[in-house]
Structures are given as structure tokens and as C-alpha cells.
Coordinates of C-alpha atoms in Angstrom, one line a residue:
Chain A
X715 CA -37.2 -4.2 67.5
X716 CA -37.4 -1.1 69.7
X717 CA -39.9 -1.1 72.5
X718 CA -41.9 1.8 71.0
X719 CA -43.8 0.8 67.9
X720 CA -44.6 3.3 65.2
X721 CA -48.2 2.2 65.2
X722 CA -50.4 3.5 68.0
X723 CA -52.1 0.2 68.3
X724 CA -49.7 -1.9 70.4
X725 CA -51.2 -5.2 69.3
X726 CA -50.4 -4.9 65.6
X727 CA -46.9 -6.3 65.0
X728 CA -44.5 -4.0 63.1
X729 CA -44.1 -4.9 59.4
X730 CA -40.8 -3.5 58.4
X731 CA -37.9 -4.6 56.2
X732 CA -35.1 -5.4 58.6
X733 CA -31.7 -3.7 58.2
X734 CA -29.5 -5.7 55.8
X735 CA -26.1 -6.4 57.1
X736 CA -24.4 -6.7 53.7
X737 CA -20.8 -6.7 55.0
X738 CA -21.6 -9.5 57.4
X739 CA -23.2 -11.6 54.8
X740 CA -20.4 -11.2 52.2
X741 CA -17.7 -11.9 54.7
X742 CA -19.6 -14.8 56.1
X743 CA -19.7 -16.4 52.6
X744 CA -16.0 -15.8 52.2
X745 CA -15.2 -17.4 55.6
X746 CA -17.4 -20.4 54.8
X747 CA -15.8 -20.9 51.4
X748 CA -12.3 -20.8 53.0
X749 CA -13.4 -23.3 55.6
X750 CA -14.8 -25.7 53.0
X751 CA -11.6 -25.4 50.9
X752 CA -9.5 -26.1 54.0
X753 CA -11.6 -29.1 55.0
X754 CA -11.4 -30.4 51.4
X755 CA -7.7 -29.9 51.3
X756 CA -7.3 -31.8 54.6
X757 CA -9.7 -34.6 53.7
X758 CA -8.2 -35.3 50.3
X759 CA -4.6 -34.8 51.2
X760 CA -2.6 -37.9 50.3
X761 CA 0.0 -37.0 52.8
X762 CA -2.4 -37.4 55.7
X763 CA -3.4 -40.9 56.5
X764 CA -6.8 -40.8 58.3
X765 CA -6.7 -44.5 59.2
X766 CA -3.6 -43.9 61.3
X767 CA -5.4 -41.2 63.3
X768 CA -8.4 -43.5 63.7
X769 CA -6.3 -46.4 64.7
X770 CA -4.3 -44.5 67.3
X771 CA -6.9 -42.2 68.8
X772 CA -8.1 -44.9 71.2
X773 CA -4.9 -47.0 71.0
X774 CA -3.6 -48.3 74.4
X775 CA -0.3 -46.3 74.1
X776 CA -2.2 -43.0 73.5
X777 CA -4.7 -43.8 76.3
X778 CA -1.9 -44.5 78.7
X779 CA -0.4 -41.2 77.8
X780 CA -3.7 -39.5 78.2
X781 CA -4.0 -41.0 81.6
X782 CA -0.6 -39.6 82.6
X783 CA -1.5 -36.2 81.3
X784 CA -4.8 -36.1 83.2
X785 CA -3.2 -37.3 86.5
X786 CA -0.3 -34.9 86.1
X787 CA -2.8 -32.0 85.5
X788 CA -5.0 -32.9 88.4
X789 CA -2.2 -33.6 90.9
X790 CA -0.2 -30.5 89.8
X791 CA -3.3 -28.4 90.2
X792 CA -4.0 -29.9 93.6
X793 CA -0.4 -29.1 94.7
X794 CA -0.7 -25.7 93.1
X795 CA -4.0 -24.7 94.7
X796 CA -3.0 -26.0 98.2
X797 CA 0.4 -24.2 97.9
X798 CA -1.3 -21.1 96.4
X799 CA -3.8 -20.7 99.3
X800 CA -1.1 -21.3 101.9
X801 CA 1.3 -18.9 100.3
X802 CA -1.3 -16.3 99.7
X803 CA -2.4 -16.4 103.4
X804 CA 1.3 -16.2 104.4
X805 CA 1.8 -13.3 102.1
X806 CA -1.0 -11.4 103.8
X807 CA 0.1 -12.3 107.3
X808 CA 1.5 -9.7 109.7
X809 CA 4.3 -12.2 110.6
X810 CA 7.3 -10.9 108.8
X811 CA 9.1 -14.2 108.5
X812 CA 6.1 -15.9 106.8
X813 CA 5.5 -12.9 104.7
X814 CA 9.1 -12.8 103.3
X815 CA 9.3 -16.6 102.8
X816 CA 6.1 -16.3 100.7
X817 CA 7.4 -13.4 98.8
X818 CA 10.7 -15.2 98.1
X819 CA 8.9 -18.3 96.8
X820 CA 6.7 -16.3 94.4
X821 CA 9.7 -14.4 93.2
X822 CA 11.8 -17.4 92.5
X823 CA 9.2 -19.6 90.9
X824 CA 7.5 -17.0 88.8
X825 CA 10.9 -15.6 87.8
X826 CA 12.2 -18.8 86.1
X827 CA 10.8 -20.7 83.1
X828 CA 8.8 -23.8 84.0
X829 CA 10.9 -25.7 81.4
X830 CA 14.0 -24.8 83.3
X831 CA 12.4 -25.8 86.6
X832 CA 11.4 -29.2 85.2
X833 CA 14.9 -29.8 84.0
X834 CA 16.3 -28.8 87.4
X835 CA 14.1 -31.2 89.3
X836 CA 14.9 -34.0 86.8
X837 CA 18.6 -33.4 87.2
X838 CA 18.5 -33.0 91.0
X839 CA 20.7 -36.0 91.4
X840 CA 23.6 -34.1 90.0
X841 CA 23.3 -31.7 92.9
X842 CA 22.1 -33.9 95.7
X843 CA 23.0 -37.5 94.9
X844 CA 21.3 -38.7 98.0
X845 CA 18.2 -37.4 99.8
X846 CA 17.7 -37.7 103.6
X847 CA 19.9 -37.9 106.6
X848 CA 22.7 -40.4 107.1
X849 CA 21.6 -44.0 107.0
X850 CA 18.0 -43.0 106.2
X851 CA 19.0 -41.6 102.9
X852 CA 17.7 -42.7 99.5
X853 CA 19.2 -42.5 96.1
X854 CA 17.9 -39.3 94.5
X855 CA 17.3 -41.0 91.1
X856 CA 15.0 -43.6 92.6
X857 CA 12.9 -41.0 94.4
X858 CA 12.7 -38.3 91.7
X859 CA 11.4 -40.3 88.7
X860 CA 10.4 -38.5 85.6
X861 CA 6.8 -38.4 86.9
X862 CA 7.8 -37.0 90.3
X863 CA 10.1 -34.4 88.7
X864 CA 7.2 -33.4 86.4
X865 CA 4.8 -33.1 89.4
X866 CA 7.3 -31.0 91.4
X867 CA 8.1 -28.8 88.5
X868 CA 4.5 -28.1 87.4
X869 CA 3.0 -28.0 90.9
X870 CA 5.5 -25.7 92.5
X871 CA 5.4 -23.4 89.5
X872 CA 1.6 -23.4 89.6
X873 CA 1.7 -22.6 93.3
X874 CA 3.4 -19.3 92.7
X875 CA 0.8 -18.2 90.2
X876 CA -2.1 -19.5 92.2
X877 CA -0.8 -17.6 95.3
X878 CA -1.1 -14.3 93.4
X879 CA -4.6 -15.2 92.2
X880 CA -5.8 -16.2 95.7
X881 CA -4.2 -13.1 97.2
X882 CA -6.1 -11.0 94.7
X883 CA -9.3 -12.9 95.6
X884 CA -8.8 -12.4 99.3
X885 CA -8.1 -8.7 98.9
X886 CA -11.4 -8.4 96.9
X887 CA -13.5 -9.3 99.9
X888 CA -14.8 -6.3 101.8
X889 CA -12.8 -5.6 105.0
X890 CA -16.1 -5.3 106.9
X891 CA -16.6 -9.0 106.5
X892 CA -13.5 -10.0 108.5
X893 CA -14.1 -7.1 110.9
X894 CA -17.6 -8.5 111.7
X895 CA -16.1 -11.9 112.2
X896 CA -13.4 -10.5 114.6
X897 CA -16.1 -8.6 116.5
X898 CA -17.9 -11.9 117.1
X899 CA -14.8 -13.3 118.6
X900 CA -13.8 -15.6 115.7
X901 CA -10.1 -16.3 115.4
X902 CA -8.0 -15.5 112.4
X903 CA -8.0 -19.0 111.0
X904 CA -11.7 -19.4 111.2
X905 CA -12.3 -16.0 109.7
X906 CA -10.0 -16.8 106.8
X907 CA -11.5 -20.3 106.0
X908 CA -15.2 -19.7 106.8
X909 CA -15.7 -16.0 105.9
X910 CA -13.0 -14.6 103.6
X911 CA -11.9 -17.5 101.3
X912 CA -15.5 -18.7 100.5
X913 CA -16.3 -15.2 99.2
X914 CA -12.9 -14.9 97.5
X915 CA -13.7 -18.0 95.5
X916 CA -16.1 -16.1 93.3
X917 CA -13.1 -14.0 92.1
X918 CA -10.6 -16.8 92.2
X919 CA -12.6 -19.4 90.1
X920 CA -12.5 -17.8 86.6
X921 CA -8.7 -17.3 86.6
X922 CA -8.3 -20.7 88.2
X923 CA -10.2 -22.2 85.3
X924 CA -7.7 -20.5 83.0
X925 CA -4.9 -22.0 85.0
X926 CA -6.3 -25.5 84.7
X927 CA -6.5 -25.2 80.9
X928 CA -3.0 -23.7 80.8
X929 CA -1.8 -26.6 83.0
X930 CA -3.4 -29.2 80.7
X931 CA -1.3 -27.9 77.9
X932 CA 1.7 -27.1 79.9
X933 CA 2.0 -30.8 80.9
X934 CA 3.2 -31.4 77.3
X935 CA 6.5 -29.8 78.4
X936 CA 7.3 -32.8 80.5
X937 CA 8.1 -34.6 77.2
X938 CA 11.6 -33.1 77.6
X939 CA 12.2 -35.2 80.7
X940 CA 10.7 -38.2 79.0
X941 CA 7.7 -38.4 81.3
X942 CA 5.2 -40.7 79.4
X943 CA 2.5 -38.1 78.8
X944 CA 0.1 -37.8 75.9
X945 CA 2.5 -35.9 73.6
X946 CA 5.4 -38.1 74.6
X947 CA 3.4 -41.2 73.8
X948 CA 2.4 -39.8 70.4
X949 CA 6.0 -39.0 69.6
X950 CA 7.1 -42.5 70.7
X951 CA 4.6 -44.0 68.2
X952 CA 5.6 -41.6 65.4
X953 CA 9.3 -42.3 65.9
X954 CA 8.5 -45.9 65.0
X955 CA 6.0 -45.4 62.2
X956 CA 7.0 -41.9 61.0
X957 CA 3.4 -40.7 60.8
X958 CA 4.4 -37.5 62.6
X959 CA 1.6 -35.2 61.6
X960 CA -1.1 -37.8 62.2
X961 CA 0.0 -38.4 65.7
X962 CA 0.2 -34.7 66.5
X963 CA -3.4 -34.5 65.3
X964 CA -4.3 -37.3 67.6
X965 CA -2.7 -35.5 70.5
X966 CA -4.4 -32.2 69.6
X967 CA -7.8 -33.9 69.5
X968 CA -7.4 -35.1 73.0
X969 CA -6.0 -31.8 74.3
X970 CA -9.0 -30.1 72.7
X971 CA -11.4 -32.6 74.3
X972 CA -9.8 -32.1 77.7
X973 CA -9.9 -28.3 77.6
X974 CA -13.5 -28.4 76.5
X975 CA -14.4 -30.5 79.6
X976 CA -12.5 -28.2 81.9
X977 CA -14.3 -25.2 80.5
X978 CA -17.6 -26.9 81.3
X979 CA -16.5 -27.7 84.9
X980 CA -15.3 -24.1 85.3
X981 CA -18.8 -22.8 84.3
X982 CA -20.5 -25.1 86.9
X983 CA -18.1 -23.9 89.6
X984 CA -18.7 -20.3 88.8
X985 CA -22.4 -20.8 89.2
X986 CA -21.9 -22.6 92.5
X987 CA -19.8 -19.8 94.1
X988 CA -22.1 -17.0 92.9
X989 CA -24.4 -17.9 95.8
X990 CA -25.6 -14.8 97.7
X991 CA -24.5 -12.4 94.9
X992 CA -27.5 -10.5 93.7
X993 CA -28.7 -10.8 90.2
X994 CA -26.7 -13.7 88.8
X995 CA -28.9 -16.7 89.5
X996 CA -32.2 -15.1 88.7
X997 CA -31.0 -13.7 85.4
X998 CA -29.7 -17.1 84.3
X999 CA -33.1 -18.6 85.1
X1000 CA -34.8 -15.8 83.1
X1001 CA -32.7 -16.5 80.1
X1002 CA -33.5 -20.2 80.2
X1003 CA -37.2 -19.5 80.6
X1004 CA -37.1 -17.2 77.6
X1005 CA -35.4 -19.9 75.6
X1006 CA -38.1 -22.3 76.2
X1007 CA -40.2 -23.0 73.1
X1008 CA -43.7 -21.5 73.1
X1009 CA -42.5 -18.5 75.2
X1010 CA -44.0 -15.3 74.1
X1011 CA -42.1 -12.2 75.2
X1012 CA -44.4 -9.5 76.4
X1013 CA -42.8 -6.0 76.1
X1014 CA -44.9 -4.8 79.0
X1015 CA -43.4 -7.0 81.7
X1016 CA -39.8 -7.2 80.6
X1017 CA -37.5 -4.3 81.7
X1018 CA -35.6 -2.4 79.1
X1019 CA -32.2 -3.7 80.2
X1020 CA -32.9 -7.3 79.0
X1021 CA -29.8 -8.9 77.6
X1022 CA -29.8 -9.6 73.9
X1023 CA -29.9 -13.4 74.4
X1024 CA -33.4 -13.1 75.7
X1025 CA -34.7 -11.4 72.7
X1026 CA -33.2 -13.9 70.3
X1027 CA -34.7 -16.7 72.4
X1028 CA -38.1 -15.0 72.4
X1029 CA -38.1 -14.3 68.7
X1030 CA -37.3 -17.9 67.9
X1031 CA -40.3 -19.2 69.6
Chain B
X519 CA -27.4 -0.2 137.7
X520 CA -24.4 0.3 139.8
X521 CA -21.3 -1.7 138.7
X522 CA -19.3 -0.2 135.8
X523 CA -19.4 -2.2 132.5
X524 CA -16.9 0.0 130.7
X525 CA -14.4 2.3 132.2
X526 CA -12.3 4.6 130.1
X527 CA -9.5 6.7 131.8
X528 CA -7.6 9.3 129.7
X529 CA -7.9 7.3 126.5
X530 CA -5.8 8.6 123.6
X531 CA -5.7 7.4 120.0
X532 CA -4.0 8.8 116.9
X533 CA -4.1 7.8 113.3
X534 CA -0.7 8.9 112.1
X535 CA -0.3 12.5 113.1
X536 CA -4.0 13.0 113.6
X537 CA -5.0 12.7 117.2
X538 CA -8.6 11.4 117.2
X539 CA -9.2 10.8 120.9
X540 CA -7.6 13.3 123.2
X541 CA -8.1 11.9 126.7
X542 CA -11.5 10.3 127.1
X543 CA -12.8 9.6 130.6
X544 CA -16.1 7.8 130.6
X545 CA -18.0 5.2 132.6
X546 CA -20.7 3.0 131.3
X547 CA -22.8 1.3 134.0
X548 CA -24.3 -2.1 133.7
X549 CA -27.8 -2.0 132.2
X550 CA -27.3 1.5 130.9
X551 CA -28.2 2.7 127.4
X552 CA -25.3 5.0 126.7
X553 CA -25.6 7.3 123.7
X554 CA -22.7 9.0 122.0
X555 CA -23.5 12.0 119.9
X556 CA -21.3 14.4 117.9
X557 CA -20.4 15.7 114.5
X558 CA -18.6 13.3 112.2
X559 CA -14.9 13.1 112.9
X560 CA -15.5 13.8 116.6
X561 CA -14.0 10.4 117.5
X562 CA -17.2 8.7 118.7
X563 CA -16.9 5.7 116.3
X564 CA -13.2 5.3 117.0
X565 CA -13.9 5.2 120.8
X566 CA -16.6 2.6 120.2
X567 CA -14.1 0.5 118.2
X568 CA -11.5 0.8 120.9
X569 CA -13.9 -0.9 123.4
X570 CA -13.6 -4.2 121.5
X571 CA -10.1 -3.6 120.5
X572 CA -10.8 -3.2 116.8
X573 CA -8.6 -0.2 117.3
X574 CA -5.8 -0.2 119.8
X575 CA -5.5 2.7 122.2
X576 CA -2.2 4.6 122.4
X577 CA -2.4 5.8 126.0
X578 CA -4.7 5.5 129.0
X579 CA -6.7 2.6 130.4
X580 CA -9.8 1.0 129.0
X581 CA -11.5 -1.9 130.7
X582 CA -14.7 -3.9 130.1
X583 CA -16.3 -5.7 133.0
X584 CA -13.2 -5.2 135.1
X585 CA -10.8 -6.6 132.5
X586 CA -8.3 -4.4 130.6
X587 CA -9.0 -4.4 126.9
X588 CA -6.1 -5.9 124.9
X589 CA -3.7 -6.1 127.8
X590 CA -3.1 -8.0 131.0
X591 CA -1.8 -6.5 134.1
X592 CA 0.5 -8.5 136.4
X593 CA 2.6 -7.0 139.2
X594 CA 2.2 -3.5 137.9
X595 CA 3.3 -4.4 134.4
X596 CA 1.2 -4.5 131.3
X597 CA 1.4 -7.4 128.9
X598 CA -0.1 -7.3 125.5
X599 CA -2.7 -10.0 124.9
X600 CA -2.1 -12.2 121.9
X601 CA -4.5 -12.4 119.0
X602 CA -6.4 -15.4 120.3
X603 CA -6.8 -13.8 123.8
X604 CA -8.1 -10.7 122.2
X605 CA -10.6 -12.8 120.2
X606 CA -11.7 -14.4 123.4
X607 CA -12.3 -11.0 125.0
X608 CA -14.5 -10.0 122.1
X609 CA -16.9 -13.0 122.5
X610 CA -18.9 -11.2 125.2
X611 CA -19.1 -7.9 123.3
X612 CA -21.6 -7.7 120.5
X613 CA -21.1 -5.1 117.7
X614 CA -23.5 -3.8 115.1
X615 CA -22.0 -1.9 112.2
X616 CA -23.2 1.0 110.1
X617 CA -22.8 -1.1 106.9
X618 CA -24.4 -4.3 108.5
X619 CA -21.5 -6.5 107.3
X620 CA -23.6 -9.6 107.1
X621 CA -21.7 -12.6 105.7
X622 CA -22.7 -12.3 102.1
X623 CA -22.3 -16.0 101.3
X624 CA -24.5 -17.2 104.1
X625 CA -28.3 -17.1 104.7
X626 CA -29.7 -15.0 107.5
X627 CA -30.0 -18.1 109.7
X628 CA -26.4 -19.2 108.9
X629 CA -25.2 -15.7 109.8
X630 CA -26.8 -16.0 113.2
X631 CA -25.6 -19.6 113.8
X632 CA -22.0 -19.2 112.8
X633 CA -20.3 -17.6 115.8
X634 CA -22.0 -19.7 118.6
X635 CA -20.9 -22.9 116.7
X636 CA -17.4 -21.7 115.7
X637 CA -16.5 -19.7 118.8
X638 CA -18.5 -21.3 121.6
X639 CA -18.5 -24.8 120.1
X640 CA -22.2 -25.3 121.0
X641 CA -24.1 -28.2 119.4
X642 CA -25.8 -27.3 116.1
X643 CA -29.4 -28.2 117.1
X644 CA -29.2 -26.0 120.2
X645 CA -27.7 -23.1 118.2
X646 CA -30.3 -23.4 115.5
X647 CA -33.2 -23.3 117.9
X648 CA -31.7 -20.2 119.7
X649 CA -31.0 -18.6 116.3
X650 CA -34.6 -19.1 115.2
X651 CA -35.8 -17.5 118.4
X652 CA -33.6 -14.5 117.9
X653 CA -34.8 -14.1 114.3
X654 CA -38.3 -14.3 115.6
X655 CA -37.5 -11.6 118.1
X656 CA -36.3 -9.2 115.4
X657 CA -39.3 -10.2 113.4
X658 CA -37.5 -12.1 110.6
X659 CA -38.3 -15.7 111.2
X660 CA -39.8 -16.0 107.8
X661 CA -36.7 -14.6 106.1
X662 CA -34.3 -17.1 107.7
X663 CA -33.4 -18.8 104.4
X664 CA -32.7 -15.6 102.5
X665 CA -29.3 -14.3 101.6
X666 CA -28.3 -10.8 102.7
X667 CA -28.6 -9.5 99.1
X668 CA -32.2 -10.5 99.1
X669 CA -33.1 -8.5 102.2
X670 CA -33.7 -4.8 102.6
X671 CA -31.3 -2.7 104.6
X672 CA -33.5 -2.6 107.6
X673 CA -33.9 -6.4 107.5
X674 CA -30.2 -6.8 107.1
X675 CA -29.5 -4.7 110.2
X676 CA -32.0 -6.6 112.2
X677 CA -30.3 -9.9 111.2
X678 CA -27.0 -8.3 112.2
X679 CA -28.4 -7.5 115.7
X680 CA -29.7 -11.1 116.0
X681 CA -26.2 -12.3 114.9
X682 CA -24.6 -10.3 117.7
X683 CA -27.1 -11.4 120.3
X684 CA -26.5 -15.0 119.4
X685 CA -23.2 -14.9 121.4
X686 CA -25.2 -13.8 124.5
X687 CA -23.1 -10.7 125.0
X688 CA -23.0 -8.7 128.1
X689 CA -22.5 -5.5 126.2
X690 CA -23.7 -4.3 122.8
X691 CA -22.0 -1.7 120.7
X692 CA -23.9 0.1 117.9
X693 CA -21.9 2.1 115.4
X694 CA -24.4 4.4 113.7
X695 CA -26.8 1.5 113.1
X696 CA -29.3 3.5 111.1
X697 CA -27.1 5.8 109.2
X698 CA -27.0 3.7 106.0
X699 CA -30.7 3.1 105.9
X700 CA -33.5 4.6 103.8
X701 CA -35.6 6.8 106.1
X702 CA -38.6 4.6 106.1
X703 CA -36.5 1.6 107.3
X704 CA -35.0 3.4 110.3
X705 CA -38.0 2.8 112.6
X706 CA -37.9 -1.0 112.4
X707 CA -34.3 -1.1 113.5
X708 CA -34.9 1.4 116.3
X709 CA -37.8 -0.7 117.5
X710 CA -35.6 -3.7 117.9
X711 CA -33.0 -1.7 119.8
X712 CA -35.7 -0.2 122.0
X713 CA -36.9 -3.7 122.8
X714 CA -33.3 -4.7 123.6
X715 CA -32.9 -1.8 125.9
X716 CA -36.1 -2.7 127.7
X717 CA -34.7 -6.2 128.3
X718 CA -31.9 -4.6 130.4
X719 CA -29.0 -5.0 127.9
X720 CA -26.1 -2.7 128.4
X721 CA -25.8 -0.7 125.1
X722 CA -23.4 1.9 123.8
X723 CA -25.0 3.6 120.8
X724 CA -23.3 6.0 118.4
X725 CA -26.2 7.7 116.7
X726 CA -27.6 10.7 115.0
X727 CA -31.1 9.7 116.1
X728 CA -31.8 12.4 118.7
X729 CA -35.3 11.1 119.4
X730 CA -34.0 7.6 120.1
X731 CA -31.4 9.1 122.5
X732 CA -34.0 11.1 124.3
X733 CA -36.6 8.4 124.7
X734 CA -34.4 5.3 125.2
X735 CA -31.1 6.6 126.4
X736 CA -30.1 6.7 130.0
X737 CA -27.0 8.8 129.5
X738 CA -25.9 11.0 126.7
X739 CA -22.4 12.1 125.8
X740 CA -21.6 14.8 123.4
X741 CA -18.2 14.6 121.8
X742 CA -16.3 16.9 119.5
X743 CA -12.8 16.9 118.1
X744 CA -11.7 13.9 120.3
X745 CA -12.9 15.2 123.6
X746 CA -16.1 14.8 125.7
X747 CA -17.7 18.2 125.6
X748 CA -20.6 17.5 128.0
X749 CA -22.7 14.6 129.3
X750 CA -25.6 13.8 131.5
X751 CA -29.2 12.7 131.3
X752 CA -30.3 12.9 127.6
X753 CA -33.2 15.2 128.4
X754 CA -31.0 17.7 130.1
X755 CA -28.3 17.7 127.5
X756 CA -30.7 18.0 124.6
X757 CA -33.0 20.6 126.0
X758 CA -30.5 22.6 128.0
X759 CA -27.0 22.2 126.5
X760 CA -24.4 24.1 128.5
X761 CA -21.6 24.4 125.9
X762 CA -21.7 26.4 122.8
X763 CA -20.4 23.6 120.7
X764 CA -23.3 21.4 121.8
X765 CA -25.7 24.2 121.2
X766 CA -24.4 24.7 117.6
X767 CA -24.6 21.0 116.8
X768 CA -28.1 20.5 118.2
X769 CA -29.4 23.6 116.4
X770 CA -28.3 22.0 113.2
X771 CA -29.7 18.5 113.7
X772 CA -32.9 19.2 115.7

């Protein structure tokens, strides 16, 4: 497959016996056999009742739990991102008060387990029985429901992690960009929101996608404060019918589906924020073009640094 | 050509223990093309950056169009201007950087349109029309929709000049505008600057382009180690330098 054929006539395709990857082929067979054995064991296992999985996968209880998991994830991420951006900007501010407050917040919320934070919010009534001032107070337990406690616990914890991600993104933007904005007379706020943050997004998006997936799975922790999320609903059902393993599989299928969707969203966002960065968009297009059926790769036009994907695509056509 | 645009009196600036400007006295007149020449590290770029308060001076007085830069004087006392007031002062001073510093996530047109809309709050249609005229003036009307990464260095620098002009500044600062360019792209940027000089713009240019200084400059200052060594009409300074340091420098670059 090298660009320089042995034959002097470039038009004659090379006829050669390709390198045999024996190790790859043997290990592939072993892995495949193990997979088949595993699927067989699962499919024929008498201890696993597939009808229970099928019956519950789209059952109303599971779907209600799924809805709670999705809304918890989305709302916590919104709180986390909003807090993260605010705290990151505060952390980079020359104002010492803002700076220290941001530092303290990150220190406290990254330094304690999120499970502990969830329990603290849920049990807030033990510490502050009433919230508010004087007559305008409310009973803490009516305000901080399991869902609100879950939201506070997950969102505030996420904010601390996002703050560090956003701060890294902001620092990755060349100082000349904000200097040019200053020289034009733009104020700090405008410079941050119109110049620095949009460019920081490119660096922020990939770890943010990871955070979203982590968050999806982290919501299962709220089971400990009896918030009715996906895992909690699955456990409620299995505590009645004792099909513990089946319902855990139901939950797993949904978690997998959700993370797959988030990964796709992340890929789209990455593409969106790659605007103005040389090389990314054109290359993607070139790969797609090469994958089209009927495409003949011409060694003359294509540069030597073509990624491997192109070649596979070209050879397949 | 009479009123002073920039007045510097005994301007000092240090970075840590290193004194970069050791008492600069200069006067830039309105409409003048004022060239700053000197070896690297002589403080010329730092002085330029002090004029729009990107660097803050440690001692002395520096004013633009009769207004102290970064401070306000009332009853003999100096009050430091806050961040927003400093930003407002910068609106009328355009700056062109060595590394262009175009906003990478915006097209050429968006780069030129941003500040008039954000800072001056002008209506979009009006700003766009003006921006297109400016891009035409620097010869890049057909590149308006391109991102900076799709433009050559010379084109980027011309967009950067258009971006600065979009604020209708009364003073333009050029910080080695051609130093980061491939040799064959220098000419197109100098042409734009020459055209700007002809239109009567007050310009302060830090440059190594001796030919540009000689042909376009009205006044030339040679700086070394944080002091003004000599100054005068470009032709005089370049052909008949009085100081040994100027002579040594010119013998190396000419």
C-alpha cells in the first residue's frame, strides 16, 4: 500500500500477497468464541427471565424513573454549567473577594464526596428546621424534597468541576485575543462573553461531554435519598417481584441508551465549535467524500499525510 | 498639523526590576506619521502600549488629545480611572498588533463589525455597510466571509487595520505590523498604511521598515535602552545620524 510501486509503470496495480496478521486472526477467533459462549450462557440461563425484562423495559414505572433521571441530569448540568462559568470567571477576576469565594467553593465541593453532599442536602432540616426570615419562613422539609436535594447536591458538585474545566478553557485562549478586544474599547464583560468564552468552548466541550455522561450515571446515587430515578424505580419493582438481576439489566439498557445519545450530541457540538479552526472541517469532508461508493483514490492528488480512514474507504469502493 | 495628539513627559515604566522606559519626552502632532525605530528591547513597543493604557506607566505624564491616559486630574490630584473609563478612552485609539490578533471564531466581516456594534451601539445595517467599505478600502471585500485561518498573513493584517478603522479612531498605533509577515506580503500591508497616512490619519508606527519610515514618515524617533537617542525628520536621521548608537543600528539594518 505504499505510494511507490515496485513496477515502473504506475498504471499496473501491484499484485502482492498481503502481510498475514496471524496473531490478530487467532485472537479474534478466541474473542468471538468467548462472546458466543457468553451470549449462549445468558440467553439460555434459567435464572434470567427475559419476559420480565421485556415487560418492564417500557413499563410506566420504569419510564417515570427514566424521566426523572433525564430531568435530573439536564437540570443539574444546567446548574453546573451556569455555576461553572460564573465561578471560573470569578476565579480569574482581579477582585480578591470574588477570587477567594470562588476558590473556597471549588475547594469545599470538590473536597467532599457527592454522596455525602446529597445526604447533607436531604437532611438539611436537622440543621435548619425553617428556611427564610421570621414570618416568611417555610418548613425546610417542604422546600427540600428528595428531588430538590438531588438537584442541589448534583448541581453544586458539578459546578465545582465545571468551574475548573471552564477556567482551563479560558486560559487556553491566546491573550492577544482579549488584548485586541481591550484595544478596541470593549469592556471586560463583552470581551469575556463575545471573544474569550466562544473560543474557549472548543476546549471545554469534550470534557463537558464526559461530565454529562458521568452525570447521567451519577444520578443513580440519588437512590440513597429515595428520589424516584431510574435505578430507584427498578429497585422498587424488584423489591416487589424479586427479579433483581432482570431489573438491573433494564436500568443498564436505559443508561447505555442515554450515554450513547449524549455521545452523539457531544460530537455534533464539537463540530459546531470548531468553526474558524484550520483543518478540521475540510478534513472531515474529505473523509466523507472518500467513503462515498465509486470513489477512486488517486495517489497523485492525495498528500502523503492522509489519515488511514481515507485509505480504507477508498479501497472499499 | 499643529495641535499635539500625544504628549509624553518624563514617562517611566518598569517590569519588575527592569526599567524599560527611562524618562521619555515626546510629542506627536495631529496628522503626523510618527515612526519609532530601535533595536528590540529598546522600549518602543512598550511605549506604544502605554499610549492606550495596555501598560500602565509608573511615573511621568502621558496624555492623548489633551486627556491624561488612565487618570483624571482634579484640583491638582490624580484619580485613577476605573476599568470602564479606561475602555472608553481606548475607543478613539486604534491598534494594530504584530500578531494580528484577529478574533479567530469570527469571519473577516464580523471582526470589523464587532466593536462598532458592541462599543458604540450603532445599528447593524449601518455598521455592516461601513465595514464593507473598509474591507473594500484594504482590498478584501471578496474575502469578507472568510475566517482568519483561511487568510494569508498579509490579508489578516489588512483586516486588522480595517477592524481598527471601524471605530473611526483619531489615532492609530501600529506595533511592528509587518514583522510577522512573509517578505512578499509586507508590501500589501505597507500600501494600506501609506494610503491611510495620505488620508491624514495620525499614526504612530513601531517598525523596522526603514524605507517606509523614510517615504511616509513625518517624524522619526530612534530609541535605545529605554531612552530617546535622537529624533527629527526621517531623511535627516536616516542619512545623517548624529549619535553613535543610531549609526551602529542603521549600519546593521540598512
